Amino acid sequence: MKQLWAGKIIGILLLLKSPSETLRYPRRSQDFQKAIRSYDRLVKNALIENPPVCSSGKRGRTAQSSTRNLLIRLSEHRNDILRFAFDRKIPFDNNQAERDILMFKVKAKISGCFRSKKGIDVFCRLRSYASTIRKRGTGMYEGFLTLATGSPLTIFG
């Protein structure tokens, strides 16, 4: 069964993403509030369209469809899902977190494993430092040169 609400939810999330990045209009504007209400209405109607599965008579909880489970999460975790629209410090996606973890996985895959806990700590600190350099727009060479000369970039500087 095609779920038409899914595309509409994606559209609303992308609409909310745009003003949270560019601040074209304030969060208290009518358009912003209308988008939030549309999200709530779509989730509510989709829950009605995807009713719970009736109990089969067996013990334990009755398994629900993956669609219904997603809708329940969209409803119960609404504030967390829409947090990016209210707080500019919250990213729309988790791509940066995934990229940060990816290098750790690549390193572990290439060398098979880390030889010691200290090796893991050093690798993680260097990756964190490199990530900070990249986020600040400083060149990698300059950033690591300052580290090698004993005057690394400060986190809060």
Short mmCIF file of C-alpha atoms in Angstrom, two decimals:
data_model
loop_
_atom_site.label_atom_id
_atom_site.label_comp_id
_atom_site.label_asym_id
_atom_site.label_seq_id
_atom_site.Cartn_x
_atom_site.Cartn_y
_atom_site.Cartn_z
CA MET A 1 0.00 0.00 0.00
CA LYS A 2 1.45 3.34 -1.07
CA GLN A 3 1.80 5.77 1.82
CA LEU A 4 1.10 9.25 0.42
CA TRP A 5 1.76 10.92 3.76
CA ALA A 6 5.47 10.00 3.63
CA GLY A 7 6.28 12.33 0.74
CA LYS A 8 4.30 15.12 2.36
CA ILE A 9 6.18 14.72 5.66
CA ILE A 10 9.48 14.92 3.76
CA GLY A 11 8.26 18.09 2.05
CA ILE A 12 7.33 19.67 5.38
CA LEU A 13 10.69 18.77 6.93
CA LEU A 14 12.53 20.30 3.96
CA LEU A 15 10.35 23.40 4.16
CA LEU A 16 11.17 23.76 7.85
CA LYS A 17 14.86 23.16 7.11
CA SER A 18 15.06 26.07 4.70
CA PRO A 19 14.07 28.87 7.11
CA SER A 20 16.09 27.35 9.93
CA GLU A 21 19.21 27.68 7.73
CA THR A 22 18.53 30.98 5.99
CA LEU A 23 16.18 32.64 8.48
CA ARG A 24 14.08 34.01 5.62
CA TYR A 25 11.17 34.37 7.98
CA PRO A 26 10.95 34.15 11.76
CA ARG A 27 9.97 30.94 13.52
CA ARG A 28 6.86 32.56 14.88
CA SER A 29 5.55 33.48 11.42
CA GLN A 30 2.27 32.12 10.10
CA ASP A 31 4.02 30.01 7.43
CA PHE A 32 6.24 28.37 10.02
CA GLN A 33 3.33 27.65 12.38
CA LYS A 34 1.26 26.34 9.46
CA ALA A 35 4.04 23.87 8.55
CA ILE A 36 4.19 22.62 12.16
CA ARG A 37 0.41 22.16 12.23
CA SER A 38 0.56 20.33 8.88
CA TYR A 39 3.15 17.92 10.31
CA ASP A 40 0.90 17.18 13.30
CA ARG A 41 -2.18 16.74 11.11
CA LEU A 42 -0.39 14.44 8.64
CA VAL A 43 0.94 12.18 11.39
CA LYS A 44 -2.47 12.04 13.07
CA ASN A 45 -4.27 11.16 9.81
CA ALA A 46 -1.62 8.60 8.87
CA LEU A 47 -2.07 6.89 12.24
CA ILE A 48 -5.81 6.64 11.49
CA GLU A 49 -5.06 5.21 8.01
CA ASN A 50 -2.72 2.62 9.56
CA PRO A 51 -4.70 1.21 12.50
CA PRO A 52 -3.10 -1.05 15.10
CA VAL A 53 -2.96 -4.78 14.41
CA CYS A 54 -5.52 -6.70 16.46
CA SER A 55 -4.34 -9.07 19.15
CA SER A 56 -3.74 -12.61 17.88
CA GLY A 57 -4.58 -14.24 21.20
CA LYS A 58 -0.98 -15.16 21.91
CA ARG A 59 0.91 -13.91 24.93
CA GLY A 60 2.95 -10.74 24.77
CA ARG A 61 2.63 -7.59 22.77
CA THR A 62 1.19 -7.79 19.29
CA ALA A 63 3.71 -6.80 16.64
CA GLN A 64 2.71 -3.71 14.69
CA SER A 65 3.61 -2.95 11.08
CA SER A 66 6.83 -1.04 10.45
CA THR A 67 4.73 1.81 9.03
CA ARG A 68 2.69 2.06 12.22
CA ASN A 69 5.84 1.88 14.36
CA LEU A 70 7.38 4.75 12.37
CA LEU A 71 4.24 6.84 12.75
CA ILE A 72 4.18 6.21 16.50
CA ARG A 73 7.80 7.38 16.72
CA LEU A 74 7.03 10.45 14.57
CA SER A 75 4.24 11.30 16.99
CA GLU A 76 5.94 10.48 20.30
CA HIS A 77 9.28 12.06 19.39
CA ARG A 78 7.85 15.08 17.57
CA ASN A 79 9.83 17.63 19.58
CA ASP A 80 13.11 15.81 18.97
CA ILE A 81 12.41 15.37 15.26
CA LEU A 82 11.52 19.05 14.78
CA ARG A 83 14.18 20.44 17.13
CA PHE A 84 16.35 21.59 14.19
CA ALA A 85 13.58 24.01 13.21
CA PHE A 86 13.52 25.70 16.62
CA ASP A 87 17.21 25.60 17.57
CA ARG A 88 19.76 26.69 14.96
CA LYS A 89 22.54 24.83 16.80
CA ILE A 90 20.89 21.48 15.98
CA PRO A 91 21.80 20.20 12.50
CA PHE A 92 19.08 19.01 10.13
CA ASP A 93 20.87 15.71 9.56
CA ASN A 94 23.57 13.64 11.22
CA ASN A 95 25.93 13.50 8.26
CA GLN A 96 28.84 15.03 10.20
CA ALA A 97 28.53 12.44 12.96
CA GLU A 98 28.49 9.66 10.38
CA ARG A 99 31.60 11.07 8.68
CA ASP A 100 33.40 11.30 12.03
CA ILE A 101 32.66 7.64 12.78
CA LEU A 102 33.52 6.47 9.26
CA MET A 103 37.25 7.24 9.55
CA PHE A 104 37.45 5.26 12.78
CA LYS A 105 35.86 2.29 11.03
CA VAL A 106 38.18 2.63 8.02
CA LYS A 107 41.25 2.72 10.29
CA ALA A 108 40.08 -0.36 12.19
CA LYS A 109 39.33 -2.18 8.92
CA ILE A 110 42.71 -1.40 7.35
CA SER A 111 44.88 -2.30 10.33
CA GLY A 112 42.54 -4.96 11.67
CA CYS A 113 42.50 -3.51 15.14
CA PHE A 114 44.20 -1.07 17.43
CA ARG A 115 47.16 -2.46 19.35
CA SER A 116 46.41 -0.64 22.59
CA LYS A 117 43.94 1.62 24.34
CA LYS A 118 46.50 4.42 24.09
CA GLY A 119 46.57 3.98 20.29
CA ILE A 120 42.80 4.39 20.16
CA ASP A 121 42.98 7.50 22.35
CA VAL A 122 45.70 9.11 20.21
CA PHE A 123 43.84 8.32 16.98
CA CYS A 124 40.57 9.74 18.32
CA ARG A 125 42.24 12.92 19.58
CA LEU A 126 43.96 13.51 16.24
CA ARG A 127 40.71 12.91 14.34
CA SER A 128 38.86 15.27 16.67
CA TYR A 129 41.55 17.93 16.19
CA ALA A 130 41.41 17.50 12.39
CA SER A 131 37.62 17.80 12.48
CA THR A 132 37.87 21.02 14.52
CA ILE A 133 40.42 22.44 12.06
CA ARG A 134 38.10 21.65 9.15
CA LYS A 135 35.04 23.17 10.86
CA ARG A 136 36.95 26.39 11.57
CA GLY A 137 38.11 26.70 7.99
CA THR A 138 41.79 26.59 8.93
CA GLY A 139 44.12 24.71 6.59
CA MET A 140 45.12 21.21 7.70
CA TYR A 141 48.81 21.94 7.23
CA GLU A 142 48.69 25.10 9.34
CA GLY A 143 46.58 23.41 11.99
CA PHE A 144 48.90 20.45 12.43
CA LEU A 145 51.97 22.68 12.16
CA THR A 146 50.75 24.67 15.16
CA LEU A 147 50.17 21.38 16.97
CA ALA A 148 53.71 20.19 16.19
CA THR A 149 55.26 23.48 17.33
CA GLY A 150 53.51 23.25 20.68
CA SER A 151 50.82 25.90 20.22
CA PRO A 152 47.71 24.00 19.08
CA LEU A 153 44.43 25.68 18.28
CA THR A 154 42.27 26.15 21.34
CA ILE A 155 38.80 24.69 21.35
CA PHE A 156 37.11 27.83 22.67
CA GLY A 157 39.36 30.40 20.97
#
